[in-house]
Amino acid sequence: MKTSLTIVDLYASAREMRNLIGRRVENIYKTPSGYLFKFAGGSYLIIDETRASLTGVLGERDYRGAETLRGLLRDEKLDDVTVPRFDKILVLKFGEVDLIAELLKPFNLIAVKGGKIVWLDHYYRGKDRELKTGVPYSYPPMPYVDPLAQRDAALRALAEGKDLRRALSRELGLGPEVAEEVYQRSSGNADRALAVLEELIREVTLGQLRPTLYVLNGVPVTVTPIRFISINADATEEFDTFWKALDKYFIEIELRKAVEKKTANITSRRQKLEQTIKSLEVEIEEYRRKGEELRRIAQTMMNIKYELEDLMGRLNTATDVENESIRIIDVDRKRREAVLETSGIKFVVKLDLPVGKQISSMFEKAKEYLRKAEKAEETLRRLRAELERLEEQRAELERSIKEGVVRVAERSWFERYRWTATSRKTPVLGGRDASQNEILVKKYLRDNYLFFHADIPGASVVITRPIEDQLELLEVAQFAASYSKAWKAGIHSIDVFYVFGSQVSKQPPSGEYLARGSFMIYGTRNYIRHVRLELAIGVRRDGDIKRVVVAPEKSIKMLAHRYVVVTPGSSEKGKVAKDIAKRLDAEGLLDDLVMALPGPSSVQEWGSGEPMPWEEIKAMFSTW
């Protein structure tokens, strides 16, 4: 079963990562076994000890642990993605910083600037090199022949190897899976094997992929970027991208690791408890055995008390003593003890102590052992209850980790912008910044469409199709008013104007200049006065995908399953977003909730709705 990427997998994954070139890093998180990068446009990249790939599945992650790396790379643009040599090493170039992922054992992630290490996941020192901040970075030595850079040496290694599979796997560093595929594709011919490998690499680097997941006995056993002929499987599943196949395969492995790390303390305590319980169970059994044995002996002695007293009297005065029902096994006159047996029960009596006193003492000792057993059983019940509570905690942590997994939807074109819909299902778009304001006007604002803007500098451009209904006009105006500087200023109402697209121009008056995201408005402006700043922010679930949606309160019920209504307030966005995430069971969407809030806010009310299907929303915008 595959536990990490092969070199062929890495070439294919790097090819897909190149789609991120030109995008900026928005955030970086620490995961249980690596790091998660969020790029502009809602794309994610995961780099950990199992893989480096695009991903649409967001598991356990935390802001803590990635602060320094975040400071280095946040807002930096990805310039290039390379696999520098035939090894499981990936280089992501961000301006002056090279982020180097060593997908080896041990895994490491290193940021290099000017040839020197400026950050790394963990310190490393071996025979080959030392990795720490401030020292020059060097790649690890290759323990095998690079078949792409050292073709002649690779050919010799294959020709001289007694076992071609072993030579491919060990001498060329392919590993068992790729080595077997090359072996079968070359029909075990050493002369053809290298050409077959080169063709495999060519296919994946050119993006000629056929990503496939292989299932054996109902369990996924591996995943490859192209269809392998060498893998034994009962069933296969093909994907349109390799990263989706990797998500499907590795998510269970990554979740298992996350659960193991999160529950490590509980697991340790549980193991100690289990050992203590096992010891107690043995003790209880021993206490009960000894107690029962003493009680049985005491009862036997009591049944033959008078005969026993007579025998002990004779043993104290004579040496040659016999008894029909009590067999004398041994007499130790120095210790004043005798070993006797009757009815198959063997016991020891003191010759210098009254029989009655010995019987009473045995009954008391038997009771003491039973009391110890009962006390140990009380402790055992308590420990078992504690063990049960630990198991419940472990199960709850596992459940929360698995439920916290968020599947990132492939974003539709309109999701790049602020978007919503009116109560009459009219689509609305808004700019997130000056650059998007510019794009909306240039690309999507038609002459007969409407342009909305809060009557304050620094507001989102909001555009929509022609509408005449006064309620719809107010809803769009409210959306425009909320995404303006008025919200951050704590203003609760503001005027909003709207005009036709034909009245909006980037052409300034002669001798003047318009900044990016600014426009000239010609002709009469239509004002909607005293528009209340208020938004409804909700979460909708489409299958296993959750999305954050925003709308005026009048239309939120047709977009979200659950929502909250907010107004300008004094609570910071992050705090409000965390509260919303918890109440709406959307901890995995915290970043999206923060982005949806216009500024410091106050929660007014909570609600639920019956949203229209996502396909219907996409259809609304498809006819823009």
Coordinates of C-alpha atoms in Angstrom, one line a residue:
M1 CA 0.0 0.0 0.0
K2 CA 1.4 3.4 -1.1
T3 CA 2.3 5.7 1.8
S4 CA 4.0 8.5 -0.1
L5 CA 4.5 9.8 -3.7
T6 CA 6.8 8.1 -6.1
I7 CA 9.2 10.2 -8.3
V8 CA 6.7 9.7 -11.3
D9 CA 3.9 11.0 -9.0
L10 CA 5.9 14.0 -8.1
Y11 CA 6.6 15.0 -11.7
A12 CA 2.9 14.8 -12.5
S13 CA 1.9 16.7 -9.4
A14 CA 4.5 19.4 -10.1
R15 CA 3.0 19.7 -13.6
E16 CA -0.4 20.4 -12.1
M17 CA 1.0 22.9 -9.5
R18 CA 2.2 25.1 -12.3
N19 CA -1.4 26.2 -12.7
L20 CA -0.8 28.3 -9.5
I21 CA 2.1 30.3 -11.1
G22 CA 1.2 34.0 -11.0
R23 CA -1.1 33.6 -7.9
R24 CA -0.3 35.0 -4.5
V25 CA -0.2 33.2 -1.2
E26 CA -3.1 34.3 0.9
N27 CA -2.4 32.1 4.0
I28 CA -0.3 29.2 5.3
Y29 CA -1.4 26.7 8.0
K30 CA 0.3 24.0 9.9
T31 CA -1.2 20.5 9.5
P32 CA -0.5 17.4 11.6
S33 CA 2.3 16.3 9.2
G34 CA 3.1 19.3 7.1
Y35 CA 1.7 22.6 5.7
L36 CA -1.3 23.9 3.8
F37 CA -1.0 26.9 1.5
K38 CA -4.0 28.9 0.4
F39 CA -3.6 30.8 -2.9
A40 CA -5.6 33.6 -4.4
G41 CA -8.6 32.3 -6.2
G42 CA -9.4 29.7 -3.5
S43 CA -6.8 27.1 -4.6
Y44 CA -4.9 25.1 -2.0
L45 CA -1.6 23.3 -2.0
I46 CA -0.6 20.7 0.6
I47 CA 3.0 19.7 1.4
D48 CA 3.6 17.1 4.0
E49 CA 5.4 13.8 4.6
T50 CA 3.1 11.9 2.3
R51 CA 2.7 14.2 -0.7
A52 CA 3.0 17.6 -2.4
S53 CA 0.0 18.4 -4.5
L54 CA -3.0 20.6 -5.1
T55 CA -5.8 19.7 -2.9
G56 CA -9.5 20.2 -2.5
V57 CA -9.8 18.6 0.9
L58 CA -9.0 20.7 4.0
G59 CA -8.3 18.6 7.1
E60 CA -6.9 19.5 10.5
R61 CA -5.0 22.7 10.3
D62 CA -3.9 25.6 12.6
Y63 CA -2.5 29.1 12.2
R64 CA 0.0 28.3 15.0
G65 CA 3.3 26.7 13.9
A66 CA 3.4 28.5 10.5
E67 CA 3.9 32.1 11.7
T68 CA 7.5 32.6 10.4
L69 CA 6.8 30.9 7.1
R70 CA 3.6 32.9 6.7
G71 CA 5.6 36.1 7.3
L72 CA 8.1 35.1 4.6
L73 CA 5.6 34.2 1.9
R74 CA 2.2 35.8 2.5
D75 CA 1.2 38.0 -0.5
E76 CA 4.2 36.6 -2.5
K77 CA 3.5 35.5 -6.0
L78 CA 4.4 31.9 -7.1
D79 CA 6.9 32.3 -10.0
D80 CA 7.9 28.7 -10.8
V81 CA 7.6 25.1 -9.8
T82 CA 10.4 22.6 -10.5
V83 CA 11.7 19.1 -9.7
P84 CA 15.4 20.0 -9.9
R85 CA 16.7 16.5 -10.3
F86 CA 15.5 12.8 -10.4
D87 CA 14.7 12.8 -6.7
K88 CA 11.7 13.5 -4.5
I89 CA 12.6 17.1 -4.1
L90 CA 10.3 20.0 -5.1
V91 CA 11.2 23.7 -5.5
L92 CA 8.6 26.5 -5.4
K93 CA 10.0 29.9 -6.3
F94 CA 8.5 33.0 -4.7
G95 CA 10.5 36.1 -5.7
E96 CA 13.8 35.9 -3.8
V97 CA 12.7 32.9 -1.7
D98 CA 13.0 29.2 -2.8
L99 CA 10.7 26.9 -0.8
I100 CA 12.3 23.4 -1.0
A101 CA 10.2 20.4 -0.1
E102 CA 12.3 17.3 0.7
L103 CA 9.7 14.5 0.4
L104 CA 12.2 12.1 1.8
K105 CA 12.8 10.4 5.2
P106 CA 12.9 12.5 7.2
F107 CA 10.5 15.0 5.6
N108 CA 11.6 18.6 5.6
L109 CA 10.5 22.0 4.2
I110 CA 13.2 24.7 3.8
A111 CA 13.0 28.3 2.8
V112 CA 16.2 29.5 1.1
K113 CA 17.1 33.1 0.3
G114 CA 20.3 34.1 -1.3
G115 CA 21.5 30.5 -1.1
K116 CA 21.1 30.4 2.7
I117 CA 18.4 28.8 4.9
V118 CA 16.1 31.4 6.4
W119 CA 13.5 29.0 7.8
L120 CA 13.0 25.3 8.0
D121 CA 10.5 22.9 9.5
H122 CA 13.1 21.2 11.7
Y123 CA 16.8 21.1 12.3
Y124 CA 18.7 18.2 10.7
R125 CA 22.3 17.0 11.1
G126 CA 23.6 13.9 9.4
K127 CA 26.8 12.6 7.8
D128 CA 26.1 14.4 4.6
R129 CA 25.1 17.9 5.8
E130 CA 23.6 20.1 8.4
L131 CA 20.3 22.0 8.0
K132 CA 19.7 25.1 10.2
T133 CA 19.0 28.7 9.7
G134 CA 21.9 30.9 8.5
V135 CA 23.9 28.2 6.7
P136 CA 24.1 27.6 2.9
Y137 CA 21.6 25.0 1.7
S138 CA 22.7 21.9 -0.2
Y139 CA 20.7 19.1 -1.6
P140 CA 21.0 15.7 0.0
P141 CA 23.5 13.3 -1.8
M142 CA 21.8 10.9 -4.2
P143 CA 22.3 7.3 -3.2
Y144 CA 21.6 6.1 -6.7
V145 CA 22.2 6.9 -10.3
D146 CA 20.2 9.8 -11.8
P147 CA 18.8 8.1 -15.0
L148 CA 18.0 11.4 -16.6
A149 CA 21.2 13.3 -15.9
Q150 CA 23.6 10.2 -16.0
R151 CA 22.1 8.1 -18.9
D152 CA 25.3 6.1 -19.6
A153 CA 25.8 5.3 -16.0
A154 CA 22.2 4.2 -15.7
L155 CA 22.5 2.0 -18.7
R156 CA 25.5 0.3 -17.2
A157 CA 23.8 -0.2 -13.9
L158 CA 20.9 -1.9 -15.6
A159 CA 23.1 -4.0 -17.8
E160 CA 25.3 -5.2 -15.0
G161 CA 22.5 -5.8 -12.5
K162 CA 21.7 -9.5 -11.9
D163 CA 18.0 -8.7 -11.2
L164 CA 16.5 -6.0 -13.4
R165 CA 13.6 -5.2 -11.0
R166 CA 16.1 -4.7 -8.1
A167 CA 18.4 -2.6 -10.3
L168 CA 15.5 -0.3 -11.4
S169 CA 14.3 0.0 -7.8
R170 CA 17.7 0.4 -6.0
E171 CA 20.3 1.5 -8.5
L172 CA 18.0 4.0 -10.3
G173 CA 16.0 4.9 -7.2
L174 CA 12.6 4.2 -8.8
G175 CA 11.1 2.3 -5.8
P176 CA 9.1 -1.0 -6.2
E177 CA 6.0 0.4 -7.8
V178 CA 7.6 2.3 -10.7
A179 CA 10.3 -0.3 -11.1
E180 CA 7.7 -3.0 -11.6
E181 CA 5.8 -0.9 -14.2
V182 CA 9.0 -0.2 -16.1
Y183 CA 9.9 -3.9 -15.9
Q184 CA 6.6 -5.0 -17.4
R185 CA 6.5 -2.3 -20.1
S186 CA 9.9 -3.2 -21.2
S187 CA 9.1 -7.0 -21.0
G188 CA 12.1 -7.4 -18.6
N189 CA 14.5 -6.1 -21.3
A190 CA 17.4 -4.2 -19.7
D191 CA 18.2 -2.5 -23.0
R192 CA 14.7 -1.1 -23.4
A193 CA 14.0 -0.3 -19.7
L194 CA 15.6 3.2 -19.6
A195 CA 13.7 4.3 -22.8
V196 CA 10.5 3.1 -21.2
L197 CA 11.2 5.2 -18.0
E198 CA 12.1 8.3 -20.1
E199 CA 8.8 7.9 -21.9
L200 CA 6.9 7.7 -18.6
I201 CA 8.5 10.9 -17.4
R202 CA 7.8 12.6 -20.7
E203 CA 4.1 11.7 -20.5
V204 CA 3.6 13.1 -17.0
T205 CA 5.7 16.2 -17.5
L206 CA 3.7 17.1 -20.6
G207 CA 0.5 16.6 -18.7
Q208 CA -0.6 13.5 -20.7
L209 CA -2.3 12.1 -17.6
R210 CA -4.8 9.4 -16.9
P211 CA -5.0 9.5 -13.1
T212 CA -6.2 6.2 -11.7
L213 CA -7.0 4.8 -8.3
Y214 CA -6.7 1.1 -7.7
V215 CA -8.8 -1.0 -5.3
L216 CA -8.1 -4.5 -4.1
N217 CA -10.5 -6.4 -1.8
G218 CA -12.5 -3.2 -1.3
V219 CA -9.5 -1.2 -0.1
P220 CA -7.6 1.5 -2.2
V221 CA -4.0 0.2 -2.6
T222 CA -2.3 2.9 -4.7
V223 CA -2.9 5.8 -7.1
T224 CA -0.9 6.7 -10.3
P225 CA -0.9 9.7 -12.7
I226 CA -1.1 7.4 -15.8
R227 CA -2.7 4.0 -16.1
F228 CA -0.2 1.3 -14.9
I229 CA -0.4 -2.2 -16.4
S230 CA 1.5 -3.8 -13.5
I231 CA -0.9 -3.2 -10.6
N232 CA -3.1 -6.0 -9.5
A233 CA -6.6 -4.6 -8.7
D234 CA -10.2 -5.7 -8.5
A235 CA -11.5 -2.3 -9.6
T236 CA -10.1 1.1 -10.8
E237 CA -11.5 4.7 -10.7
E238 CA -10.3 7.4 -13.1
F239 CA -10.1 11.1 -12.4
D240 CA -9.9 14.2 -14.5
T241 CA -6.9 15.5 -12.5
F242 CA -4.2 13.8 -10.6
W243 CA -4.6 15.9 -7.4
K244 CA -8.3 14.7 -7.1
A245 CA -7.1 11.1 -7.3
L246 CA -4.4 11.9 -4.6
D247 CA -7.1 13.5 -2.4
K248 CA -9.3 10.4 -2.7
Y249 CA -6.4 8.1 -1.8
F250 CA -4.4 10.0 0.8
I251 CA -7.2 11.6 2.8
E252 CA -7.8 8.5 4.9
I253 CA -4.0 8.2 5.5
E254 CA -3.8 11.9 6.5
L255 CA -6.9 11.7 8.7
R256 CA -5.4 8.6 10.5
K257 CA -2.2 10.5 11.2
A258 CA -4.1 13.5 12.4
V259 CA -6.2 11.4 14.7
E260 CA -3.0 9.6 16.0
K261 CA -1.3 12.9 16.8
K262 CA -4.3 14.5 18.3
T263 CA -5.1 11.5 20.5
A264 CA -1.5 10.6 21.4
N265 CA -1.9 11.7 25.0
I266 CA -5.2 9.9 25.3
T267 CA -3.7 6.8 23.8
S268 CA -0.8 6.9 26.2
R269 CA -3.1 7.3 29.2
R270 CA -5.4 4.6 27.9
Q271 CA -2.5 2.1 27.6
K272 CA -1.4 2.9 31.2
L273 CA -5.0 2.4 32.4
E274 CA -5.3 -0.9 30.5
Q275 CA -2.1 -2.1 32.2
T276 CA -3.3 -1.1 35.6
I277 CA -6.7 -2.7 35.0
K278 CA -5.0 -5.9 33.9
S279 CA -2.9 -6.0 37.1
L280 CA -5.9 -5.3 39.2
E281 CA -7.8 -8.1 37.6
V282 CA -5.0 -10.5 38.5
E283 CA -4.9 -9.1 42.1
I284 CA -8.6 -9.5 42.5
E285 CA -8.5 -13.1 41.3
E286 CA -5.6 -13.8 43.7
Y287 CA -7.4 -12.1 46.7
R288 CA -10.5 -14.1 46.1
R289 CA -8.6 -17.4 45.6
K290 CA -6.7 -16.9 48.9
G291 CA -9.8 -15.8 50.7
E292 CA -11.8 -18.7 49.5
E293 CA -8.9 -21.1 50.4
L294 CA -8.6 -19.8 53.9
R295 CA -12.3 -19.9 54.4
R296 CA -12.4 -23.5 53.2
I297 CA -9.6 -24.5 55.6
A298 CA -11.1 -22.7 58.5
Q299 CA -14.5 -24.3 57.9
T300 CA -12.8 -27.8 57.6
M301 CA -10.9 -27.2 60.9
M302 CA -14.1 -26.1 62.6
N303 CA -15.9 -29.2 61.4
I304 CA -13.2 -31.4 63.1
K305 CA -12.3 -29.0 65.9
Y306 CA -12.6 -31.5 68.8
E307 CA -10.7 -34.2 66.9
L308 CA -8.1 -31.7 65.9
E309 CA -7.7 -30.5 69.5
D310 CA -7.2 -34.1 70.7
L311 CA -4.6 -34.7 67.9
M312 CA -2.7 -31.6 68.7
G313 CA -2.6 -32.5 72.4
R314 CA -1.1 -35.8 71.6
L315 CA 1.4 -34.3 69.2
N316 CA 2.6 -32.0 72.0
T317 CA 3.4 -34.9 74.2
A318 CA 4.2 -37.9 72.0
T319 CA 6.2 -38.5 68.8
D320 CA 4.4 -41.5 67.4
V321 CA 0.9 -40.3 66.8
E322 CA -1.7 -41.5 64.4
N323 CA -5.3 -40.5 63.5
E324 CA -7.8 -42.3 61.3
S325 CA -9.4 -39.2 59.6
I326 CA -6.5 -36.7 59.8
R327 CA -3.3 -37.6 58.0
I328 CA -0.2 -36.2 59.5
I329 CA 2.2 -35.1 56.7
D330 CA 4.9 -33.4 58.7
V331 CA 5.6 -32.1 62.2
D332 CA 8.2 -29.3 62.8
R333 CA 8.6 -29.3 66.6
K334 CA 11.2 -26.5 66.4
R335 CA 8.7 -24.2 64.8
R336 CA 5.8 -25.8 66.7
E337 CA 3.9 -26.5 63.4
A338 CA 2.2 -29.5 61.9
V339 CA 1.1 -30.1 58.3
L340 CA -2.1 -32.0 58.2
E341 CA -4.6 -33.2 55.6
T342 CA -8.2 -34.3 55.7
S343 CA -10.7 -34.9 53.0
G344 CA -8.1 -33.8 50.4
I345 CA -7.5 -30.4 52.1
K346 CA -4.0 -29.7 53.4
F347 CA -3.4 -27.1 56.1
V348 CA -0.9 -26.0 58.7
V349 CA -1.7 -25.7 62.4
K350 CA 0.3 -24.1 65.2
L351 CA 0.8 -26.6 68.0
D352 CA 1.1 -23.9 70.7
L353 CA -2.1 -22.0 69.8
P354 CA -5.7 -23.0 70.6
V355 CA -7.5 -24.4 67.6
G356 CA -10.4 -22.1 68.1
K357 CA -8.1 -19.0 68.0
Q358 CA -6.5 -20.3 64.8
I359 CA -9.9 -20.9 63.1
S360 CA -11.0 -17.4 64.1
S361 CA -7.8 -16.0 62.7
M362 CA -8.2 -17.8 59.4
F363 CA -11.8 -16.6 59.0
E364 CA -10.7 -13.1 59.7
K365 CA -7.8 -13.3 57.2
A366 CA -10.3 -14.8 54.6
K367 CA -12.6 -11.8 55.2
E368 CA -9.6 -9.4 54.8
Y369 CA -8.7 -10.9 51.5
L370 CA -12.4 -10.6 50.4
R371 CA -12.4 -7.0 51.6
K372 CA -9.3 -6.3 49.6
A373 CA -10.9 -7.9 46.5
E374 CA -14.0 -5.7 46.9
K375 CA -11.9 -2.6 47.3
A376 CA -9.9 -3.5 44.3
E377 CA -13.1 -4.1 42.4
E378 CA -14.3 -0.6 43.3
T379 CA -11.0 0.8 41.9
L380 CA -11.4 -1.4 38.9
R381 CA -14.9 -0.1 38.2
R382 CA -13.6 3.5 38.6
L383 CA -10.7 2.8 36.2
R384 CA -13.0 1.1 33.7
A385 CA -15.3 4.1 33.8
E386 CA -12.3 6.4 33.3
L387 CA -11.1 4.2 30.4
E388 CA -14.6 4.5 28.9
R389 CA -14.5 8.3 29.2
L390 CA -11.1 8.3 27.6
E391 CA -12.4 6.2 24.7
E392 CA -15.4 8.6 24.4
Q393 CA -12.9 11.6 24.3
R394 CA -10.8 9.8 21.7
A395 CA -13.9 9.0 19.6
E396 CA -15.1 12.6 19.9
L397 CA -11.7 13.9 18.8
E398 CA -11.7 11.5 15.9
R399 CA -15.2 12.6 15.0
S400 CA -14.4 16.3 15.2
I401 CA -11.3 15.8 13.0
K402 CA -13.2 13.9 10.4
E403 CA -16.2 16.2 10.5
G404 CA -13.8 19.2 10.3
V405 CA -12.7 18.1 6.9
V406 CA -13.9 20.6 4.3
R407 CA -14.0 19.7 0.6
V408 CA -13.2 22.8 -1.4
A409 CA -15.5 23.3 -4.3
E410 CA -14.2 24.1 -7.7
R411 CA -15.1 27.7 -7.9
S412 CA -17.4 29.0 -10.6
W413 CA -16.3 32.2 -12.4
F414 CA -18.5 34.5 -10.3
E415 CA -17.1 33.2 -7.0
R416 CA -13.9 35.2 -7.6
Y417 CA -16.0 38.3 -6.8
R418 CA -18.4 39.2 -4.1
W419 CA -21.7 37.7 -5.3
T420 CA -25.3 37.4 -4.2
A421 CA -28.8 37.2 -5.6
T422 CA -31.9 39.2 -4.9
S423 CA -35.2 37.8 -3.6
R424 CA -36.4 37.6 -7.2
K425 CA -33.3 35.6 -8.2
T426 CA -31.4 38.4 -10.0
P427 CA -27.7 37.8 -9.9
V428 CA -25.4 40.5 -8.4
L429 CA -21.6 40.9 -8.5
G430 CA -19.4 43.1 -6.4
G431 CA -15.7 43.9 -6.4
R432 CA -13.4 42.8 -3.6
D433 CA -10.8 45.5 -4.3
A434 CA -10.0 48.3 -6.8
S435 CA -8.6 45.7 -9.2
Q436 CA -11.8 43.7 -9.3
N437 CA -13.9 46.9 -9.5
E438 CA -12.0 47.7 -12.6
I439 CA -12.5 44.2 -14.1
L440 CA -16.3 44.2 -13.3
V441 CA -16.8 47.5 -15.1
K442 CA -14.6 46.6 -18.1
K443 CA -15.8 43.0 -18.6
Y444 CA -19.2 42.5 -17.1
L445 CA -21.0 45.9 -17.0
R446 CA -23.2 46.3 -20.1
D447 CA -24.8 49.6 -21.1
N448 CA -28.3 48.6 -19.9
Y449 CA -27.0 47.0 -16.6
L450 CA -27.0 48.9 -13.3
F451 CA -24.0 50.2 -11.5
F452 CA -24.4 50.7 -7.7
H453 CA -22.0 52.5 -5.4
A454 CA -22.2 53.8 -1.8
D455 CA -22.0 57.5 -1.6
I456 CA -18.6 57.4 0.1
P457 CA -15.0 56.9 -1.2
G458 CA -13.7 53.4 -0.9
A459 CA -16.6 51.2 -1.6
S460 CA -17.2 48.1 -3.7
V461 CA -18.6 48.5 -7.2
V462 CA -21.8 46.4 -7.4
I463 CA -23.4 45.6 -10.7
T464 CA -26.5 43.7 -11.8
R465 CA -28.9 43.2 -14.6
P466 CA -31.7 45.7 -15.3
I467 CA -34.3 45.7 -12.5
E468 CA -37.2 48.0 -11.7
D469 CA -38.7 46.4 -8.6
Q470 CA -38.1 48.8 -5.7
L471 CA -37.5 45.9 -3.2
E472 CA -34.8 44.5 -5.4
L473 CA -33.2 47.9 -5.9
L474 CA -33.0 48.3 -2.1
E475 CA -31.5 44.8 -1.6
V476 CA -28.7 45.6 -4.1
A477 CA -28.2 49.0 -2.5
Q478 CA -27.9 47.3 0.9
F479 CA -25.2 44.9 -0.5
A480 CA -23.3 47.9 -1.9
A481 CA -23.6 50.0 1.2
S482 CA -22.4 47.1 3.5
Y483 CA -19.2 46.6 1.5
S484 CA -18.0 50.2 1.9
K485 CA -15.8 52.0 4.3
A486 CA -19.0 53.1 6.1
W487 CA -19.1 49.7 7.8
K488 CA -15.6 50.0 9.2
A489 CA -16.4 53.5 10.3
G490 CA -19.3 52.2 12.4
I491 CA -21.9 54.1 10.3
H492 CA -25.3 52.4 10.3
S493 CA -26.9 54.0 7.2
I494 CA -25.7 55.7 4.1
D495 CA -27.0 56.9 0.7
V496 CA -26.4 54.7 -2.3
F497 CA -26.6 55.8 -5.9
Y498 CA -27.1 53.7 -9.1
V499 CA -26.8 54.5 -12.8
F500 CA -26.9 52.6 -16.1
G501 CA -23.7 51.1 -17.4
S502 CA -23.7 53.6 -20.2
Q503 CA -23.2 56.4 -17.7
V504 CA -19.9 54.9 -16.3
S505 CA -16.6 55.7 -18.0
K506 CA -12.9 55.4 -17.4
Q507 CA -12.4 58.5 -19.5
P508 CA -11.6 61.4 -17.2
P509 CA -12.1 65.1 -18.0
S510 CA -9.3 66.7 -20.0
G511 CA -6.2 67.2 -17.8
E512 CA -7.3 64.9 -15.0
Y513 CA -6.3 61.3 -14.0
L514 CA -8.4 58.5 -12.7
A515 CA -6.8 56.1 -10.2
R516 CA -7.2 52.3 -10.6
G517 CA -10.8 51.3 -9.6
S518 CA -12.1 54.9 -10.0
F519 CA -14.7 55.9 -12.6
M520 CA -16.4 58.9 -14.0
I521 CA -20.2 59.0 -13.7
Y522 CA -22.0 61.1 -16.3
G523 CA -25.6 62.1 -16.2
T524 CA -28.2 61.9 -13.5
R525 CA -27.6 59.6 -10.4
N526 CA -30.5 57.8 -8.8
Y527 CA -30.3 57.8 -5.1
I528 CA -31.6 55.4 -2.5
R529 CA -31.4 57.3 0.8
H530 CA -30.5 56.1 4.3
V531 CA -29.8 52.5 3.3
R532 CA -29.3 50.4 6.4
L533 CA -25.9 48.6 6.7
E534 CA -26.9 45.0 7.3
L535 CA -25.9 41.7 5.9
A536 CA -26.9 38.1 6.3
I537 CA -23.9 35.6 6.2
G538 CA -24.8 32.0 5.9
V539 CA -23.5 28.5 5.2
R540 CA -24.9 26.1 2.6
R541 CA -24.1 22.4 2.1
D542 CA -24.1 20.9 -1.3
G543 CA -23.4 17.2 -0.8
D544 CA -20.1 17.1 1.1
I545 CA -19.1 20.6 0.1
K546 CA -19.8 23.6 2.3
R547 CA -19.9 27.2 1.1
V548 CA -20.2 30.6 2.7
V549 CA -22.8 32.8 1.1
V550 CA -23.7 36.5 1.7
A551 CA -27.0 38.3 0.9
P552 CA -29.4 40.9 2.2
E553 CA -31.7 39.4 4.8
K554 CA -34.6 39.2 2.4
S555 CA -32.9 36.8 0.1
I556 CA -30.5 34.8 2.4
K557 CA -33.1 32.0 3.0
M558 CA -33.0 30.9 -0.6
L559 CA -29.1 30.7 -0.5
A560 CA -28.2 29.3 2.9
H561 CA -29.2 26.5 5.2
R562 CA -28.2 28.4 8.3
Y563 CA -27.3 32.1 8.6
V564 CA -26.6 35.0 10.9
V565 CA -27.6 38.7 10.4
V566 CA -24.8 41.2 11.3
T567 CA -24.5 45.0 11.5
P568 CA -21.6 47.3 12.1
G569 CA -20.3 46.7 15.6
S570 CA -17.3 46.7 17.9
S571 CA -16.3 43.0 17.8
E572 CA -13.3 42.3 15.6
K573 CA -13.9 40.2 12.4
G574 CA -11.9 37.3 13.6
K575 CA -13.8 37.0 16.9
V576 CA -17.2 37.3 15.2
A577 CA -16.2 34.8 12.5
K578 CA -15.1 32.2 15.1
D579 CA -18.5 32.6 16.8
I580 CA -20.3 32.2 13.5
A581 CA -18.2 29.2 12.5
K582 CA -19.0 27.5 15.8
R583 CA -22.7 28.2 15.7
L584 CA -23.1 27.2 12.0
D585 CA -20.8 24.1 12.4
A586 CA -18.4 25.6 9.9
E587 CA -15.0 25.8 11.6
G588 CA -13.4 24.7 8.4
L589 CA -14.7 27.8 6.6
L590 CA -13.2 30.3 9.1
D591 CA -11.1 32.2 6.5
D592 CA -14.1 32.5 4.2
L593 CA -16.3 33.8 7.0
V594 CA -13.6 36.4 7.9
M595 CA -13.5 37.5 4.2
A596 CA -17.3 37.8 4.1
L597 CA -17.5 40.2 7.1
P598 CA -17.1 43.8 5.9
G599 CA -15.5 44.8 9.2
P600 CA -16.0 44.9 13.0
S601 CA -19.5 43.5 13.5
S602 CA -22.3 42.8 15.9
V603 CA -24.5 39.7 15.6
Q604 CA -28.2 40.5 15.5
E605 CA -30.0 37.2 14.9
W606 CA -29.7 33.6 13.7
G607 CA -31.9 31.8 11.2
S608 CA -32.3 28.9 8.8
G609 CA -33.4 28.6 5.2
E610 CA -34.2 26.3 2.3
P611 CA -31.6 27.1 -0.3
M612 CA -32.1 26.6 -4.0
P613 CA -29.8 24.0 -5.7
W614 CA -26.3 25.1 -6.5
E615 CA -26.8 24.3 -10.1
E616 CA -29.7 26.8 -10.2
I617 CA -27.4 29.5 -8.8
K618 CA -24.8 28.7 -11.4
A619 CA -27.5 28.9 -14.1
M620 CA -28.5 32.4 -12.9
F621 CA -24.9 33.6 -13.5
S622 CA -24.4 31.6 -16.7
T623 CA -26.6 34.0 -18.6
W624 CA -24.9 37.1 -17.3

